[in-house]
Tab-separated table of C-alpha atoms and ligand atoms in Angstrom:
chain	number	residue	atom	x	y	z
A	1	UNK	CA	-16.820	-16.690	0.367
A	2	UNK	CA	-16.005	-15.110	-2.992
A	3	UNK	CA	-13.208	-12.528	-2.929
A	4	UNK	CA	-12.113	-10.068	-5.593
A	5	UNK	CA	-8.579	-8.676	-5.354
A	6	UNK	CA	-8.045	-5.559	-7.458
A	7	UNK	CA	-4.511	-4.458	-8.369
A	8	UNK	CA	-3.435	-8.062	-8.622
A	9	UNK	CA	-0.095	-7.242	-10.265
A	10	UNK	CA	0.983	-4.730	-7.614
A	11	UNK	CA	3.146	-5.116	-4.506
A	12	UNK	CA	0.223	-5.665	-2.179
A	13	UNK	CA	-1.871	-7.503	-4.786
A	14	UNK	CA	0.904	-10.043	-5.404
A	15	UNK	CA	1.383	-10.609	-1.664
A	16	UNK	CA	-2.369	-11.160	-1.292
A	17	UNK	CA	-2.473	-13.689	-4.132
A	18	UNK	CA	0.463	-15.630	-2.702
A	19	UNK	CA	-1.332	-16.014	0.619
A	20	UNK	CA	-4.815	-16.641	-0.777
A	21	UNK	CA	-3.439	-19.637	-2.651
A	22	UNK	CA	-4.493	-22.729	-0.788
A	23	UNK	CA	-7.088	-20.967	1.375
A	24	UNK	CA	-10.709	-21.961	1.124
A	25	UNK	CA	-11.958	-18.939	-0.829
A	26	UNK	CA	-13.162	-18.510	-4.362
A	27	UNK	CA	-10.820	-15.838	-5.633
A	28	UNK	CA	-11.126	-13.597	-8.654
A	29	UNK	CA	-8.492	-11.035	-9.535
A	30	UNK	CA	-8.353	-7.948	-11.678
A	31	UNK	CA	-5.829	-5.494	-13.129
A	32	UNK	CA	-5.023	-4.242	-16.633
A	33	UNK	CA	-2.053	-6.565	-17.155
A	34	UNK	CA	-2.537	-10.245	-16.468
A	35	UNK	CA	-0.233	-11.492	-13.699
A	36	UNK	CA	1.940	-14.440	-14.702
A	37	UNK	CA	1.791	-17.869	-13.135
A	38	UNK	CA	-1.447	-17.339	-11.249
A	39	UNK	CA	-4.333	-19.800	-11.367
A	40	UNK	CA	-7.099	-17.508	-10.127
A	41	UNK	CA	-9.708	-16.271	-12.580
A	42	UNK	CA	-8.429	-12.965	-13.982
A	43	UNK	CA	-10.679	-10.257	-15.403
A	44	UNK	CA	-9.401	-7.178	-17.216
A	45	UNK	CA	-10.625	-3.943	-15.705
A	46	UNK	CA	-9.551	-0.329	-15.764
A	47	UNK	CA	-10.547	2.097	-13.033
A	48	UNK	CA	-9.807	5.028	-15.327
A	49	UNK	CA	-12.136	4.122	-18.189
A	50	UNK	CA	-14.480	1.915	-16.179
A	51	UNK	CA	-14.001	-0.923	-18.678
A	52	UNK	CA	-14.507	-4.390	-17.236
A	53	UNK	CA	-15.621	-3.286	-13.765
A	54	UNK	CA	-19.066	-4.910	-13.957
A	55	UNK	CA	-17.586	-8.235	-14.972
A	56	UNK	CA	-14.953	-7.972	-12.234
A	57	UNK	CA	-17.424	-7.342	-9.395
A	58	UNK	CA	-20.034	-9.857	-10.548
A	59	UNK	CA	-20.577	-12.725	-8.088
A	60	UNK	CA	-18.207	-11.546	-5.377
A	61	UNK	CA	-18.889	-11.020	-1.671
A	62	UNK	CA	-15.736	-9.256	-0.511
A	63	UNK	CA	-13.409	-6.888	-2.330
A	64	UNK	CA	-9.836	-6.161	-1.274
A	65	UNK	CA	-9.043	-3.051	-3.251
A	66	UNK	CA	-5.309	-3.053	-3.886
A	67	UNK	CA	-5.457	-1.161	-7.205
A	68	UNK	CA	-3.937	2.284	-7.105
A	69	UNK	CA	-2.203	4.837	-9.273
A	70	UNK	CA	-0.085	7.209	-7.172
A	71	UNK	CA	1.345	9.195	-10.087
A	72	UNK	CA	-0.430	8.644	-13.377
A	73	UNK	CA	-3.910	10.247	-13.572
A	74	UNK	CA	-4.108	9.805	-9.829
A	75	UNK	CA	-7.161	11.989	-9.226
A	76	UNK	CA	-9.110	10.318	-12.031
A	77	UNK	CA	-8.338	6.885	-10.610
A	78	UNK	CA	-8.162	7.343	-6.828
A	79	UNK	CA	-11.246	9.541	-6.556
A	80	UNK	CA	-13.365	9.781	-9.724
A	81	UNK	CA	-12.812	6.187	-10.861
A	82	UNK	CA	-13.060	5.000	-7.275
A	83	UNK	CA	-16.456	6.646	-6.788
A	84	UNK	CA	-17.731	5.062	-10.000
A	85	UNK	CA	-16.374	1.716	-8.808
A	86	UNK	CA	-18.205	2.057	-5.475
A	87	UNK	CA	-21.465	2.793	-7.305
A	88	UNK	CA	-21.361	-0.724	-8.793
A	89	UNK	CA	-20.998	-2.539	-5.485
A	90	UNK	CA	-24.486	-2.554	-3.937
A	91	UNK	CA	-24.417	-6.325	-3.668
A	92	UNK	CA	-21.178	-6.817	-1.743
A	93	UNK	CA	-20.832	-7.792	1.910
A	94	UNK	CA	-17.515	-6.071	2.585
A	95	UNK	CA	-15.169	-3.609	0.926
A	96	UNK	CA	-11.647	-3.599	2.357
A	97	UNK	CA	-9.725	-0.439	1.569
A	98	UNK	CA	-5.964	-0.446	2.257
A	99	UNK	CA	-4.836	3.046	3.083
A	100	UNK	CA	-1.840	4.843	4.526
A	101	UNK	CA	-0.995	6.067	8.039
A	102	UNK	CA	-1.178	9.810	8.647
A	103	UNK	CA	-2.560	10.835	5.262
A	104	UNK	CA	-4.679	13.670	6.633
A	105	UNK	CA	-1.568	15.300	8.094
A	106	UNK	CA	0.870	14.909	5.224
A	107	UNK	CA	0.617	17.477	2.427
A	108	UNK	CA	1.180	15.151	-0.522
A	109	UNK	CA	-1.239	15.000	-3.450
A	110	UNK	CA	-1.614	11.205	-3.542
A	111	UNK	CA	-2.311	11.131	0.206
A	112	UNK	CA	-4.969	13.838	-0.114
A	113	UNK	CA	-6.651	11.720	-2.774
A	114	UNK	CA	-6.501	8.610	-0.596
A	115	UNK	CA	-8.069	10.571	2.237
A	116	UNK	CA	-10.823	11.761	-0.086
A	117	UNK	CA	-11.401	8.141	-1.125
A	118	UNK	CA	-11.664	7.099	2.536
A	119	UNK	CA	-14.303	9.803	3.014
A	120	UNK	CA	-16.225	8.654	-0.083
A	121	UNK	CA	-16.245	5.126	1.268
A	122	UNK	CA	-17.412	6.249	4.717
A	123	UNK	CA	-20.203	8.295	3.132
A	124	UNK	CA	-21.328	5.431	0.918
A	125	UNK	CA	-23.823	2.883	2.160
A	126	UNK	CA	-21.317	0.064	1.658
A	127	UNK	CA	-20.081	-2.181	4.475
A	128	UNK	CA	-16.405	-1.283	4.720
A	129	UNK	CA	-13.157	-1.718	6.586
A	130	UNK	CA	-10.398	0.845	6.162
A	131	UNK	CA	-6.999	-0.607	7.054
A	132	UNK	CA	-4.137	1.856	7.103
A	133	UNK	CA	-0.523	0.745	6.986
A	134	UNK	CA	2.799	2.523	7.007
A	135	UNK	CA	5.008	2.436	3.901
A	136	UNK	CA	6.166	-1.034	2.859
A	137	UNK	CA	9.880	-1.891	3.276
A	138	UNK	CA	10.107	-2.435	-0.475
A	139	UNK	CA	8.542	0.941	-1.173
A	140	UNK	CA	11.147	2.864	0.823
A	141	UNK	CA	13.844	0.721	-0.705
A	142	UNK	CA	12.673	1.219	-4.289
A	143	UNK	CA	11.855	4.859	-3.953
A	144	UNK	CA	14.794	6.245	-2.074
A	145	UNK	CA	17.467	3.669	-1.534
A	146	UNK	CA	17.793	2.071	-4.950
A	147	UNK	CA	19.727	4.782	-6.731
A	148	UNK	CA	23.143	5.624	-5.366
A	149	UNK	CA	24.714	8.450	-7.350
A	150	UNK	CA	28.515	8.484	-7.666
A	151	UNK	CA	28.808	6.130	-4.717
A	152	UNK	CA	26.410	8.070	-2.514
A	153	UNK	CA	22.805	7.927	-1.436
A	154	UNK	CA	21.822	11.581	-1.637
A	155	UNK	CA	18.768	11.641	0.565
A	156	UNK	CA	16.744	13.785	2.956
A	157	UNK	CA	18.245	11.809	5.820
A	158	UNK	CA	16.138	13.222	8.663
A	159	UNK	CA	12.757	12.069	7.396
A	160	UNK	CA	11.341	9.088	9.240
A	161	UNK	CA	9.703	5.837	8.247
A	162	UNK	CA	8.197	2.964	10.185
A	163	UNK	CA	8.157	0.623	7.253
A	164	UNK	CA	6.254	-2.635	7.391
A	165	UNK	CA	6.456	-5.945	5.594
A	166	UNK	CA	3.930	-6.154	2.760
A	167	UNK	CA	3.281	-9.853	3.446
A	168	UNK	CA	2.338	-9.139	7.050
A	169	UNK	CA	-0.065	-6.433	5.921
A	170	UNK	CA	-1.544	-8.785	3.298
A	171	UNK	CA	-2.120	-11.394	6.031
A	172	UNK	CA	-3.809	-8.727	8.173
A	173	UNK	CA	-6.170	-7.865	5.291
A	174	UNK	CA	-7.025	-11.509	4.634
A	175	UNK	CA	-7.784	-11.965	8.335
A	176	UNK	CA	-10.368	-9.182	7.985
A	177	UNK	CA	-12.376	-11.005	5.344
A	178	UNK	CA	-14.434	-13.031	7.803
A	179	UNK	CA	-14.778	-10.316	10.415
A	180	UNK	CA	-17.394	-8.259	8.586
A	181	UNK	CA	-17.286	-4.468	8.345
A	182	UNK	CA	-15.045	-2.878	11.011
A	183	UNK	CA	-15.063	0.776	9.955
A	184	UNK	CA	-11.656	2.414	10.234
A	185	UNK	CA	-9.161	0.195	12.051
A	186	UNK	CA	-6.159	1.054	14.185
A	187	UNK	CA	-3.025	1.603	12.136
A	188	UNK	CA	-0.864	-1.333	11.081
A	189	UNK	CA	2.761	-0.224	11.427
A	190	UNK	CA	6.230	-1.683	11.269
A	191	UNK	CA	8.304	-2.573	14.348
A	192	UNK	CA	10.853	0.304	14.185
A	193	UNK	CA	10.804	4.022	13.514
A	194	UNK	CA	14.010	5.003	11.730
A	195	UNK	CA	15.351	8.015	9.911
A	196	UNK	CA	16.085	7.517	6.244
A	197	UNK	CA	19.764	8.047	7.048
A	198	UNK	CA	19.637	5.145	9.506
A	199	UNK	CA	17.879	2.983	6.924
A	200	UNK	CA	20.466	3.835	4.271
A	201	UNK	CA	23.339	3.098	6.664
A	202	UNK	CA	21.766	-0.209	7.625
A	203	UNK	CA	21.359	-1.140	3.975
A	204	UNK	CA	24.995	-0.296	3.245
A	205	UNK	CA	26.142	-2.424	6.186
A	206	UNK	CA	23.956	-5.424	5.467
A	207	UNK	CA	24.529	-5.552	1.740
A	208	UNK	CA	28.241	-4.756	2.099
A	209	UNK	CA	28.094	-1.746	-0.165
A	210	UNK	CA	30.872	0.762	-0.666
A	211	UNK	CA	28.358	3.607	-0.990
A	212	UNK	CA	28.012	6.227	1.677
A	213	UNK	CA	25.232	8.622	2.676
A	214	UNK	CA	24.951	12.299	1.919
A	215	UNK	CA	22.027	13.718	3.833
A	216	UNK	CA	20.714	16.985	2.463
A	217	UNK	CA	18.036	19.175	4.011
A	218	UNK	CA	14.870	19.819	2.036
A	219	UNK	CA	12.400	22.554	2.812
A	220	UNK	CA	8.647	22.653	2.876
A	221	UNK	CA	5.652	21.274	4.688
A	222	UNK	CA	5.892	17.785	3.227
A	223	UNK	CA	9.487	17.399	4.343
A	224	UNK	CA	8.686	18.758	7.800
A	225	UNK	CA	5.714	16.434	8.244
A	226	UNK	CA	7.962	13.440	7.512
A	227	UNK	CA	10.664	14.712	9.883
A	228	UNK	CA	7.957	14.933	12.529
A	229	UNK	CA	6.996	11.347	11.725
A	230	UNK	CA	3.381	12.039	10.781
A	231	UNK	CA	3.587	8.853	8.677
A	232	UNK	CA	4.380	6.783	11.767
A	233	UNK	CA	2.489	5.596	14.838
A	234	UNK	CA	4.625	4.369	17.756
A	235	UNK	CA	1.533	3.000	19.516
A	236	UNK	CA	0.737	0.531	16.725
A	237	UNK	CA	3.884	-1.508	16.116
A	238	UNK	CA	2.026	-4.520	14.744
A	239	UNK	CA	4.464	-5.846	12.159
A	240	UNK	CA	7.260	-8.114	13.356
A	241	UNK	CA	9.552	-8.223	10.328
A	242	UNK	CA	12.008	-5.334	10.540
A	243	UNK	CA	13.646	-3.473	7.688
A	244	UNK	CA	16.884	-5.254	8.616
A	245	UNK	CA	15.228	-8.652	8.334
A	246	UNK	CA	13.640	-7.658	5.030
A	247	UNK	CA	17.094	-6.743	3.678
A	248	UNK	CA	18.636	-9.986	4.923
A	249	UNK	CA	15.811	-12.038	3.373
A	250	UNK	CA	16.341	-10.258	0.075
A	251	UNK	CA	19.981	-11.347	0.051
A	252	UNK	CA	19.065	-15.035	0.369
B	1	NAP	N1	3.288	0.885	-1.267
B	1	NAP	C1	3.213	1.188	0.024
B	1	NAP	O1	4.233	1.439	0.694
B	1	NAP	C2	1.855	1.221	0.696
B	1	NAP	C3	1.792	1.398	2.087
B	1	NAP	C4	0.536	1.404	2.702
B	1	NAP	C5	-0.610	1.259	1.945
B	1	NAP	N2	-0.510	1.118	0.587
B	1	NAP	C6	-1.741	0.994	-0.182
B	1	NAP	O2	-1.810	-0.338	-0.681
B	1	NAP	C7	-2.501	-0.336	-1.942
B	1	NAP	C8	-1.648	-1.064	-2.986
B	1	NAP	O3	-0.413	-0.368	-3.137
B	1	NAP	P1	0.802	-1.019	-3.941
B	1	NAP	O4	2.033	-0.345	-3.473
B	1	NAP	O5	0.689	-2.489	-3.921
B	1	NAP	O6	0.498	-0.496	-5.417
B	1	NAP	P2	1.242	-0.892	-6.776
B	1	NAP	O7	2.347	-1.840	-6.521
B	1	NAP	O8	1.559	0.390	-7.468
B	1	NAP	O9	0.114	-1.657	-7.593
B	1	NAP	C9	-0.953	-0.964	-8.141
B	1	NAP	C10	-1.899	-1.936	-8.817
B	1	NAP	O10	-2.988	-1.165	-9.355
B	1	NAP	C11	-3.192	-1.553	-10.716
B	1	NAP	N3	-3.661	-0.393	-11.477
B	1	NAP	C12	-2.967	0.725	-11.779
B	1	NAP	N4	-3.723	1.543	-12.537
B	1	NAP	C13	-4.918	0.923	-12.705
B	1	NAP	C14	-6.116	1.252	-13.400
B	1	NAP	N5	-6.230	2.389	-14.109
B	1	NAP	N6	-7.154	0.390	-13.348
B	1	NAP	C15	-7.042	-0.776	-12.662
B	1	NAP	N7	-5.943	-1.144	-11.995
B	1	NAP	C16	-4.886	-0.310	-12.028
B	1	NAP	C17	-1.840	-2.057	-11.200
B	1	NAP	O11	-1.997	-3.059	-12.190
B	1	NAP	P3	-2.056	-2.786	-13.757
B	1	NAP	O12	-1.064	-1.713	-14.050
B	1	NAP	O13	-1.747	-4.110	-14.341
B	1	NAP	O14	-3.465	-2.380	-14.018
B	1	NAP	C18	-1.283	-2.721	-9.955
B	1	NAP	O15	-1.729	-4.059	-9.895
B	1	NAP	C19	-2.777	1.132	-2.274
B	1	NAP	O16	-4.069	1.457	-1.865
B	1	NAP	C20	-1.765	1.883	-1.422
B	1	NAP	O17	-2.177	3.173	-1.103
B	1	NAP	C21	0.686	1.079	-0.053
């Protein structure tokens, strides 16, 4: 089986490459920057311009599409570039699209674009599997808990996350390769639903920080949807590695 991993330098892409190493697949990878220390065949491609896409998708059976651009030219890449990408894939046996839990209910531009991409994929004639996950532990950490200001994490403490370990999600995606097209799967979520305040307090405790937490209320539909936990799914606690364990592993 010949697999192409797009977004090979990203969080998910790197986790996929680590686990594909040593497995019995012929792996090709693509991104704009070349990842370091990787033996797989790398092909430059850009979803924005379309450069290199034909070369990237040549001679592959399965694509795990981990390329994404949440902020920069997101519509051009997530939707317009994505549709052009799909139009080049008539030969493939399976397209695996990692997506995000609750995107149709969370009023956030990037999530709307991901939902549109899911719809494009469903409407295409391609054999696909859509695998939605909750936010990765590292994502919550990098986005909201990496920048204490004057000894405080100033955060919207009531919003909730059910973060999941990126390596567990990568394993889940690799397990899908031989299963053929599954349509849209059940969500893949982390083991605990926590408020951001609880996550910040846990981080302070585990990493022995002197910071404290200042929780401030935000207003608006996005904030409310995250307070309501639209990005979580208590019925699908599939990941085992908790945020606490992720933090402890990071320390070692
Ligand atoms: N992060 C999360 O918490 C989370 C949770 C659930 C699902 N997901 C989904 O998982 C997937 C991967 O997310 P991630 O967090 O791993 O993303 P990421 O770390 O931001 O990585 C994005 C990848 O896309 C590549 N890329 C960016 N712009 C590109 C372009 N114009 N053309 C080609 N490649 C481009 C980047 O490489 P270059 O810059 O080198 O091109 C990079 O390898 C996404 O579909 C995301 O929605 C993420």
